[in-house]
Tab-separated table of C-alpha atoms and ligand atoms in Angstrom:
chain	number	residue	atom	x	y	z
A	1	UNK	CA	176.717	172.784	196.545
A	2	UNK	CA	173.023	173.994	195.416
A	3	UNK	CA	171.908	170.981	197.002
A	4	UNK	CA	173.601	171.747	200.246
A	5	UNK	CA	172.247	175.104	200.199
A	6	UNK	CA	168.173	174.264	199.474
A	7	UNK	CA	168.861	171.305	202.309
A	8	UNK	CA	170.085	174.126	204.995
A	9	UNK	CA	167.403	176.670	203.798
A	10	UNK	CA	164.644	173.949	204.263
A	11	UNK	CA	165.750	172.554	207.470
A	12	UNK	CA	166.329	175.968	209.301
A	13	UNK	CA	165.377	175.540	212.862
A	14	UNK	CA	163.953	171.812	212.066
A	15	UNK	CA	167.357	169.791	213.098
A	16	UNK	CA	167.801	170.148	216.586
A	17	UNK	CA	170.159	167.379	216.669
A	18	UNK	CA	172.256	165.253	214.158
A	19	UNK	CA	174.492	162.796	214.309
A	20	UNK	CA	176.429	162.964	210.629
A	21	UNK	CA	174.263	161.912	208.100
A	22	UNK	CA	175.949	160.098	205.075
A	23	UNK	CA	175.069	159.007	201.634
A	24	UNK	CA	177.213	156.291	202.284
A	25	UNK	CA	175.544	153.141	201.652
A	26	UNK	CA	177.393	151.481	204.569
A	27	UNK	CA	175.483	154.285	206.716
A	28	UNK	CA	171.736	153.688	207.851
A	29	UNK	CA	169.858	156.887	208.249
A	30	UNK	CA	167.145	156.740	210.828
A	31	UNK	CA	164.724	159.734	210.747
A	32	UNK	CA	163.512	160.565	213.917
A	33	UNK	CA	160.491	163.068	213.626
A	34	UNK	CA	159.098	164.425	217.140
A	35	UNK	CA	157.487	167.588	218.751
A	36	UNK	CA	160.382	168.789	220.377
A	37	UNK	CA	158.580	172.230	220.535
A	38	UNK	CA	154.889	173.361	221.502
A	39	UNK	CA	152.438	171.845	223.767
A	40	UNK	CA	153.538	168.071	223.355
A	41	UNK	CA	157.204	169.320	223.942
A	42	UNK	CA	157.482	166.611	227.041
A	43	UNK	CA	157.128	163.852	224.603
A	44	UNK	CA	159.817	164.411	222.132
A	45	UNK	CA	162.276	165.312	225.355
A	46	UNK	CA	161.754	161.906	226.420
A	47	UNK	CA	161.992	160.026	223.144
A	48	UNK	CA	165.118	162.078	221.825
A	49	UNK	CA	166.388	160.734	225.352
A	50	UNK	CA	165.348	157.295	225.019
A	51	UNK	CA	166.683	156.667	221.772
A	52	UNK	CA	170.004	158.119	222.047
A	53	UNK	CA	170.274	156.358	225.086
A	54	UNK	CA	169.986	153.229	222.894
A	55	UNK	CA	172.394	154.367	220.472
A	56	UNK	CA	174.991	154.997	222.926
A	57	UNK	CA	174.357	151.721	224.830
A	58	UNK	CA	174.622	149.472	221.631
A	59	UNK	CA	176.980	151.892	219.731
A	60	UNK	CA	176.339	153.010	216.497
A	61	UNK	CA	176.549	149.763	213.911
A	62	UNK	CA	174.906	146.389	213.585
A	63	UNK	CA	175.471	143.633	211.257
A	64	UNK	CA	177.308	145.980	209.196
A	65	UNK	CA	176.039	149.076	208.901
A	66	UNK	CA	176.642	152.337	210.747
A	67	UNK	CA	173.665	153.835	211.985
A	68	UNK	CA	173.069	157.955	211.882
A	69	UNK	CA	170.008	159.381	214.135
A	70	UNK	CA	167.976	162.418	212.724
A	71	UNK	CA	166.661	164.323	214.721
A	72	UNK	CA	163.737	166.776	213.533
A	73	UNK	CA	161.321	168.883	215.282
A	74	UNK	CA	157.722	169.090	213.574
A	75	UNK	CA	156.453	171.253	216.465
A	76	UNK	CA	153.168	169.005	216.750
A	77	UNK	CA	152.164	169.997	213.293
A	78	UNK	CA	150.797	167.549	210.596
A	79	UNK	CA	152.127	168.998	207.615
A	80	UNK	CA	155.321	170.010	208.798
A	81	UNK	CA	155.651	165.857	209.980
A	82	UNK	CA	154.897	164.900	206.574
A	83	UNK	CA	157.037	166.966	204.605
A	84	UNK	CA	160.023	166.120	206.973
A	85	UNK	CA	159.193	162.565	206.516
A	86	UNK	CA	159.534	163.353	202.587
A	87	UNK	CA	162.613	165.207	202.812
A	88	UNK	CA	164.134	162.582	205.378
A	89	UNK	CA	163.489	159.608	202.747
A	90	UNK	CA	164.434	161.964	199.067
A	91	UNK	CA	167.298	164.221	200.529
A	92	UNK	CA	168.769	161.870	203.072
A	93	UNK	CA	167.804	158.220	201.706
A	94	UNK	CA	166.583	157.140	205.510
A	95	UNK	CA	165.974	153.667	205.539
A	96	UNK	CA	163.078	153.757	208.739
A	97	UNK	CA	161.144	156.502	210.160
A	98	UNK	CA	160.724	156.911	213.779
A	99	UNK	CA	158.694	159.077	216.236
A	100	UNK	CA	155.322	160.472	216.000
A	101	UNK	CA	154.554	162.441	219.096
A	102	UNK	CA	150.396	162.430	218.638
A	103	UNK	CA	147.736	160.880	216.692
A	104	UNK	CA	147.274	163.209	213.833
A	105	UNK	CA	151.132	163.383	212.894
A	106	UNK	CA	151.446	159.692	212.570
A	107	UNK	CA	148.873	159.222	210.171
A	108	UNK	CA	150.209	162.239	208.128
A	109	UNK	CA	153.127	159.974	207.272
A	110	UNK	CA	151.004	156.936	206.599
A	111	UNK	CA	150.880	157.647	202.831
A	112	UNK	CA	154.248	158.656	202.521
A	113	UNK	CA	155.377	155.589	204.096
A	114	UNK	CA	153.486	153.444	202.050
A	115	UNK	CA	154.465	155.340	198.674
A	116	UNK	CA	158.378	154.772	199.837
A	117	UNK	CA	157.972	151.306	201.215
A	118	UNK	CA	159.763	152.858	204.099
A	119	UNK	CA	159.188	151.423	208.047
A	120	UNK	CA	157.250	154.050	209.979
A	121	UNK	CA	157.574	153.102	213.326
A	122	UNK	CA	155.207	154.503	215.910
A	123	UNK	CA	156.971	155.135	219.127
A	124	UNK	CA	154.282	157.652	220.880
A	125	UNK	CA	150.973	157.682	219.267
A	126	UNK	CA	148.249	155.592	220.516
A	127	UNK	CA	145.450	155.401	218.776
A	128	UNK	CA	144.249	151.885	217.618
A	129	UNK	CA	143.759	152.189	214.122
A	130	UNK	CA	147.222	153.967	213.053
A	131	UNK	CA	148.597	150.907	212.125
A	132	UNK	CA	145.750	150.232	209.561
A	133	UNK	CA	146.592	153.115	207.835
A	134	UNK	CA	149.968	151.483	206.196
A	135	UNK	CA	151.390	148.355	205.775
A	136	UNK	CA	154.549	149.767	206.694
A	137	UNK	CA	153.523	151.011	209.993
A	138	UNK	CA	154.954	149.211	212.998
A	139	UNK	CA	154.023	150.275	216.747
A	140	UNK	CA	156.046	150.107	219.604
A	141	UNK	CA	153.876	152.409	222.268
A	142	UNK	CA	150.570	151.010	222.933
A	143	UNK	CA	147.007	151.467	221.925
A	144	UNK	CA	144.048	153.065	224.229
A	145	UNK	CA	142.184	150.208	224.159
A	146	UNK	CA	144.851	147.808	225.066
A	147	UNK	CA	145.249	150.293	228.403
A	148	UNK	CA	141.571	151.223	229.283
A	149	UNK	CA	139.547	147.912	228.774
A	150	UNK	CA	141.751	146.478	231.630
A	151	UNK	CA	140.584	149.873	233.797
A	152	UNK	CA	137.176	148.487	233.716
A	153	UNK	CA	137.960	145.450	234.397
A	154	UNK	CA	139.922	146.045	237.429
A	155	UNK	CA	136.816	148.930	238.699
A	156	UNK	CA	133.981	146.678	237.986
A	157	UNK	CA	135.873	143.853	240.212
A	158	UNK	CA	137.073	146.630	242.889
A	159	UNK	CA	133.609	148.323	244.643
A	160	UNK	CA	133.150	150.883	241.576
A	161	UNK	CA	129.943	150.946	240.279
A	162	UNK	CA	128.971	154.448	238.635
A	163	UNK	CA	132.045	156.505	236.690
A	164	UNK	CA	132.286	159.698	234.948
A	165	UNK	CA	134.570	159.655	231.671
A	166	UNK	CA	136.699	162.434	230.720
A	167	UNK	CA	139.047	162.182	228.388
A	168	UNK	CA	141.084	164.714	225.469
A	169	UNK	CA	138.859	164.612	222.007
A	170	UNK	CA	140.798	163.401	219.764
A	171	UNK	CA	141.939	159.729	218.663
A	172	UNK	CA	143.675	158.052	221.728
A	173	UNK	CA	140.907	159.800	224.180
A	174	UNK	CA	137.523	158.684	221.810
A	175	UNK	CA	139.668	155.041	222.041
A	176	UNK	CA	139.659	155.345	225.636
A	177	UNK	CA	136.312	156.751	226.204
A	178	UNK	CA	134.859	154.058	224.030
A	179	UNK	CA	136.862	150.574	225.425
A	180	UNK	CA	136.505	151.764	229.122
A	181	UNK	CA	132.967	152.683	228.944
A	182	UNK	CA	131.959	149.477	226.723
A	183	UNK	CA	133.784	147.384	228.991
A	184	UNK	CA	132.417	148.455	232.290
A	185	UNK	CA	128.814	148.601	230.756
A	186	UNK	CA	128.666	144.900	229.462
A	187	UNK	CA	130.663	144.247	232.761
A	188	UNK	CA	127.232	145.580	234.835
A	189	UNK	CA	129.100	149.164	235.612
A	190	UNK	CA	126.909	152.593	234.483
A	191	UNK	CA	128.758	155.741	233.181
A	192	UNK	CA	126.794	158.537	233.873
A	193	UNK	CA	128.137	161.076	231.726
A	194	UNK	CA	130.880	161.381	228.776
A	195	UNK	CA	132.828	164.716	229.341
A	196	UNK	CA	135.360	165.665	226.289
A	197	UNK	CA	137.822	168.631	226.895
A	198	UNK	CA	139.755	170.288	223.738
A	199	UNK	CA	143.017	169.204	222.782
A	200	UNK	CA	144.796	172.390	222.318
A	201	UNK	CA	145.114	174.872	225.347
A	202	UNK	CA	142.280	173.277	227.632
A	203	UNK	CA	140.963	174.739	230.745
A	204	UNK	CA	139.705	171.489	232.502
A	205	UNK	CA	137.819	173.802	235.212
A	206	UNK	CA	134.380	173.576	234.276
A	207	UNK	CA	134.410	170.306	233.045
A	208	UNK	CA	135.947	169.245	236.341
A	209	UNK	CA	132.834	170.650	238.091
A	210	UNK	CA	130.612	168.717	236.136
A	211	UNK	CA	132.826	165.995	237.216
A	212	UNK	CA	131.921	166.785	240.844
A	213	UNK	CA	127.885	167.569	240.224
A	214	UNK	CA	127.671	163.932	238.881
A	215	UNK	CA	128.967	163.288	242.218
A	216	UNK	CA	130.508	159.328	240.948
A	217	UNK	CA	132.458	156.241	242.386
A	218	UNK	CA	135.736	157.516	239.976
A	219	UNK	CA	136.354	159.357	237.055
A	220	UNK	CA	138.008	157.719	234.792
A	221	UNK	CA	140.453	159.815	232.866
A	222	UNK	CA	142.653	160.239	229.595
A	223	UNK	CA	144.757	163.204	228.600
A	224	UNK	CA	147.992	162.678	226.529
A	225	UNK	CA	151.217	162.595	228.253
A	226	UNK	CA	152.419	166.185	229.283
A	227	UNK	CA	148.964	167.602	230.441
A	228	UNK	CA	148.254	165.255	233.495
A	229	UNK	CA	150.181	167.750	235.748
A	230	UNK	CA	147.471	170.364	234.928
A	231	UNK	CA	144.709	168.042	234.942
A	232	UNK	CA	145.482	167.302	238.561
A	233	UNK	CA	146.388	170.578	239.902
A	234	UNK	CA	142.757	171.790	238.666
A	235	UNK	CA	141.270	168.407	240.288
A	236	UNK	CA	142.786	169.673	243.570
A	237	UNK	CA	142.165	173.198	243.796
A	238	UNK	CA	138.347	172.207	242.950
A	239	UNK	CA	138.111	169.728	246.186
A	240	UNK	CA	137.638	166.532	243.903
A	241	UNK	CA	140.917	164.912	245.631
A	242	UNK	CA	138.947	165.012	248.860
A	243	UNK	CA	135.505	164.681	247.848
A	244	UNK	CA	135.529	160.836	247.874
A	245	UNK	CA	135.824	160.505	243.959
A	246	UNK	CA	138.475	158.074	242.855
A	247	UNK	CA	140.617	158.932	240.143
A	248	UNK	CA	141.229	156.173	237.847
A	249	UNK	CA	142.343	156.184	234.083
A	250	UNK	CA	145.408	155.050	231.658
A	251	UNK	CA	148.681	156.046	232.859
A	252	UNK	CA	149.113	158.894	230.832
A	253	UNK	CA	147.670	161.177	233.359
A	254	UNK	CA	150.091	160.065	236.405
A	255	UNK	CA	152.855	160.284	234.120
A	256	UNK	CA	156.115	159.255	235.782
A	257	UNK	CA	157.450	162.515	234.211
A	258	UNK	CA	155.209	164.379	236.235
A	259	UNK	CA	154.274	163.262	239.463
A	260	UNK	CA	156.847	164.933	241.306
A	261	UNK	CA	155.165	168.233	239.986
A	262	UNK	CA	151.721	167.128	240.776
A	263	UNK	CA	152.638	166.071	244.401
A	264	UNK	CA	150.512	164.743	246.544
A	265	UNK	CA	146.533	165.404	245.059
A	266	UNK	CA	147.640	162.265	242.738
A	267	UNK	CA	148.227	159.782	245.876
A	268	UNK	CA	146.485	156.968	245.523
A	269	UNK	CA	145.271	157.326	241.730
A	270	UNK	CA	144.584	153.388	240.342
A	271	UNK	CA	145.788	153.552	236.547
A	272	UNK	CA	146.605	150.860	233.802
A	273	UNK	CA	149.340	151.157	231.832
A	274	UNK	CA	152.429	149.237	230.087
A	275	UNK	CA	155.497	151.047	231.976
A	276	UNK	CA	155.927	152.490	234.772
A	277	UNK	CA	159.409	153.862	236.621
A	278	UNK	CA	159.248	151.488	239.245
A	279	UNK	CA	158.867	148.584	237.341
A	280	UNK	CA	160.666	145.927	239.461
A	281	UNK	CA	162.766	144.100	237.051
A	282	UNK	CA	166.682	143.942	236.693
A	283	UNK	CA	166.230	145.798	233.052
A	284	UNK	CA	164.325	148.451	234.304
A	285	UNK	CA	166.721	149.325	237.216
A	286	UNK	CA	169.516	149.050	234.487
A	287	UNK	CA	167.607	151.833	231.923
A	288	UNK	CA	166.299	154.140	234.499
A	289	UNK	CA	169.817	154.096	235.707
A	290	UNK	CA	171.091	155.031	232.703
A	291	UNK	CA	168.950	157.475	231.789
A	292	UNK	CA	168.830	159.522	234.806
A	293	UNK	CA	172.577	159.595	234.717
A	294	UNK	CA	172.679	160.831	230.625
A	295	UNK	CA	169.741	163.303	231.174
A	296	UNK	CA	170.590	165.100	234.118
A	297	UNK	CA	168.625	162.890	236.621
A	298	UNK	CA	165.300	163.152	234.866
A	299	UNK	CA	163.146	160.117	235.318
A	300	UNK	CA	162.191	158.302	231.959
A	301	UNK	CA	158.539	158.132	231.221
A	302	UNK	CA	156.793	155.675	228.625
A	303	UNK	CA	157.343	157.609	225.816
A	304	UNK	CA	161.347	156.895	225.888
A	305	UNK	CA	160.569	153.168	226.782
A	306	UNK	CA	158.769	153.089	223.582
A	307	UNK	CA	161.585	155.501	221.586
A	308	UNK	CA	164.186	152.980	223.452
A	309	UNK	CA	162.417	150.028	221.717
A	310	UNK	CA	161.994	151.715	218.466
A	311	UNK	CA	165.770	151.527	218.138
A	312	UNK	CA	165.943	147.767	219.398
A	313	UNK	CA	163.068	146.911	216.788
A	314	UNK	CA	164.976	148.389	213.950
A	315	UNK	CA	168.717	146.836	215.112
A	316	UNK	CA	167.097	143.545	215.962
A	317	UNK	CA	165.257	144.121	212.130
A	318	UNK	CA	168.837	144.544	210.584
A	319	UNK	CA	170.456	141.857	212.275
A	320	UNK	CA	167.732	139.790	210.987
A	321	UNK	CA	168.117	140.830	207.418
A	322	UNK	CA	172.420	140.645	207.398
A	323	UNK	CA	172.092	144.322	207.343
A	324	UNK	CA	169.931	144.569	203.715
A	325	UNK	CA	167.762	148.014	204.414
A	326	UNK	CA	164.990	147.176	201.962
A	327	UNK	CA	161.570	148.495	203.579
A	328	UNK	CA	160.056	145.227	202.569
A	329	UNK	CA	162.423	142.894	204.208
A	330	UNK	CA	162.832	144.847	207.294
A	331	UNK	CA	159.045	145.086	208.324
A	332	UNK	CA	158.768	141.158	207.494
A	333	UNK	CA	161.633	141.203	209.953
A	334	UNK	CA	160.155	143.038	212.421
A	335	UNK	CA	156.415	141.123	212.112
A	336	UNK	CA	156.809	138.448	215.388
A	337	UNK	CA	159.822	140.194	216.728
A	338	UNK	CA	160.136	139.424	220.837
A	339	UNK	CA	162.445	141.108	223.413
A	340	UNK	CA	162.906	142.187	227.340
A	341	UNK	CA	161.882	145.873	227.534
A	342	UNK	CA	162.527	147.606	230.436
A	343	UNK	CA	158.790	147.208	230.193
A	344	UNK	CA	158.527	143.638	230.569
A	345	UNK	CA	158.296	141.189	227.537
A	346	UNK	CA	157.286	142.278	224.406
A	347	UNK	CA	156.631	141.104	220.721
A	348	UNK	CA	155.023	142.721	217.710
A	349	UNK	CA	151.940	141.210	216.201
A	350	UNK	CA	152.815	139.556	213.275
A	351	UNK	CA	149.571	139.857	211.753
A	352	UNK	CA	148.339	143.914	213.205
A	353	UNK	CA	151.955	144.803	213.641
A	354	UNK	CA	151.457	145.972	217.139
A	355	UNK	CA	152.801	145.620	220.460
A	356	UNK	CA	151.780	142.695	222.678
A	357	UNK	CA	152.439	143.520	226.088
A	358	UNK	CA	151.840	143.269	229.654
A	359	UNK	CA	149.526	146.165	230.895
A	360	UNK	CA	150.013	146.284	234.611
A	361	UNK	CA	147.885	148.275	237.544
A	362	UNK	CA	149.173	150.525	239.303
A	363	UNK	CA	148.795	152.890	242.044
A	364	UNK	CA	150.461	156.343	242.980
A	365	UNK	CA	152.330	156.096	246.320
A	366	UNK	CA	154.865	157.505	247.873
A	367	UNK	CA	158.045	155.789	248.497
A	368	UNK	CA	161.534	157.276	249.660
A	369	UNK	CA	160.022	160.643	249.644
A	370	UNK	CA	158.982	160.212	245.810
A	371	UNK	CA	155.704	159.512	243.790
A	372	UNK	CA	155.867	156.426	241.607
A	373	UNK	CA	153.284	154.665	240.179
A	374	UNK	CA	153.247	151.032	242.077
A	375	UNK	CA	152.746	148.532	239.781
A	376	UNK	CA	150.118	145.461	241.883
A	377	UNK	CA	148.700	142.975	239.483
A	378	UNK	CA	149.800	142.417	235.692
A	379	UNK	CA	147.808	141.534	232.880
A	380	UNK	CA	150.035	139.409	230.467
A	381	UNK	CA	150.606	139.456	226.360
A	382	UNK	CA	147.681	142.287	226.658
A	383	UNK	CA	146.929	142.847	222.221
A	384	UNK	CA	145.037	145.363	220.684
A	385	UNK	CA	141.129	144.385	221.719
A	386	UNK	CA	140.751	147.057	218.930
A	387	UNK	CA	141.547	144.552	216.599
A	388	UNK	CA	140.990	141.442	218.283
A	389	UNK	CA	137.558	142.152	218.309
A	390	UNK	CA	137.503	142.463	213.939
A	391	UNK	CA	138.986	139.339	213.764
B	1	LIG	C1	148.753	160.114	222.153
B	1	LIG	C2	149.565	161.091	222.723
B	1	LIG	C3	149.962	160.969	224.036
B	1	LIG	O1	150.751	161.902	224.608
B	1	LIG	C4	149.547	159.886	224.823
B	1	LIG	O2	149.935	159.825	226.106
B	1	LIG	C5	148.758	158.912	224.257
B	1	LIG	C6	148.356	159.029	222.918
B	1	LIG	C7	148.312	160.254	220.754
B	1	LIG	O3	148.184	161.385	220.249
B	1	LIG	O4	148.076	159.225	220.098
């Protein structure tokens, strides 16, 4: 009873959604932490959406065990994601954490997983060191320099010769910076100027007229996923669509979330990234299917790919291990796991515990009326260069 009542004063307005959670010890509780409030709001929408949609799918048991989704909302604050991550493994014994909407709030929980020997599966965050930080960390989203070194590739090969960077500083947009400007250096390219922009509440105007001074081939661009819709609306209303400088970055600025809002100033943008919407495969048709139809027709983005996964790295983890929830067991499990995403084929590193994947390149167009990004070449079993390089 005193128990129940510190757990409801604690979590007041942090469970948005719960499916029952049991002390059973037939029952698997999976803590899913996310920002389902604030400025990266867009991100936990989409990977409450994808996992649930993976729950209902496969139902809720596997070799065994039931499994209960929780659902908490950190609001894009670090210490609010680590104590939920505390209170998710003391109060409700969860068994794998999940989520992780930006940089700073996976790494709070790097420690705690580590302390617990608990999972802590990264299904958002992206930058390349995070899964150094614990040896229970376990990615399934994709790291900034596994998506930008292939940008420079691709520009140095493709007519562009001088590029602008501008990217979000912080973690996944120093990553990006760094592996897209290193790349197209060595490759012979020049980047004439590094432009950062503030994480929280930026104004991208005057950095966008800097953009247009330097007067480049492209500007190459990060911004996490949520802000790209701003990002180009600015680009527009400043002339840059038509001033003859080519927009090129990772996917997360032509988010497949948000190119119908953007509308046509992002026609023609070349990006690399590891899903896209109109990925042409049987799976992919199946999932976006499905998730239009469960969410009200809104169009998946990567962020519930990667939530989507999550959930098939942890059942394919348990199936593995006859259902035994032990944090050690399971992450040896999941080291060299391999399934069809709606992504394409994927695996986990066994020795960085991150996703190998394909990263494809892709370019906004318009078919049927709609903006998708248009995958045209594919860049197979793509790892971490991060960490290919150390070893
Ligand atoms: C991160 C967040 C994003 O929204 C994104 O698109 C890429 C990386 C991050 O904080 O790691």
């Amino acid at each position: 009873m005193l128990r129940a009542i510190l757990r409801a004063g604690l979590a007041a307005g942090a469970i948005v959604a719960a499916s029952a959670a049991f002390a059973d010890d037939d029952v698997v509780n999976i803590g899913l932490i996310l920002p389902m409030t604030g400025q990266a709001a867009s991100t936990g929408k989409q990977e409450q959406a994808g996992a649930q949609l993976y729950l209902q799918q496969h139902g809720a048991s596997v070799a065994g065990k039931k499994i209960a989704l929780i659902i908490k909302d950190d609001g894009g604050a670090a210490d609010v994601t680590k104590r939920l991550a505390q209170e998710l493994i003391g109060n409700d014994k969860a068994k794998a954490l999940m989520g992780f909407g930006l940089t700073p709030l996976a790494l709070a929980v790097a420690p705690v997983a580590t302390e617990a020997k608990v999972p802590e599966i990264v299904t958002a965050a992206a930058t390349a060191m995070i899964t150094e930080k614990s040896p229970y960390i376990v990615r399934t989203s994709f790291t900034l320099p596994q998506a930008a070194a292939p940008m420079a590739e691709w520009s140095l090969k493709n007519g562009i010769h001088k590029v602008v960077t501008f990217v979000t500083d912080y973690g996944p947009g120093n990553d990006a910076e760094k592996w897209f400007s290193d790349t197209f250096t060595k490759g012979g390219g020049t980047v004439v100027e590094q432009i950062r922009a503030p994480l929280k509440n930026p104004d991208f105007a005057p950095f966008l007229q800097r953009v247009k001074d330097d007067a480049p081939d492209a500007v190459f661009v990060f911004v996490p996923s949520g802000q790209g819709s701003a990002f180009m609306k600015q680009f527009a209303e400043r002339g840059l669509d038509k001033s003859g400088i080519k927009l090129i970055g990772t996917g997360d600025v032509t988010d497949d979330d948000l190119l119908a809002d953007i509308g046509d100033p992002a026609l023609g943008a070349v990006t690399t990234h590891h899903y896209s919407v109109a990925h042409p495969s049987p799976e992919n048709k199946a999932f976006v299917e499905a998730f239009k139809k469960a969410n009200g027709g809104l169009r998946p983005n990567f962020m519930a790919v990667a939530a989507y996964d999550g959930m098939a790295l942890v059942y394919g983890a348990l199936e593995k291990t006859k259902g035994a929830t032990d944090g050690d067991a399971l992450i040896e499990a999941m080291k060299g796991a391999s399934w069809i995403s709606p992504r394409g084929p994927v695996s986990i590193d066994p020795q960085t515990r991150d996703i190998i994947q394909n990263i494809y390149v892709r370019k906004v167009e318009k078919v049927d009326g709609e903006l998708y990004n248009v995958e045209f070449s594919t860049i197979e079993a793509v790892k971490d260069p991060f960490k290919a390089a150390k070893n």
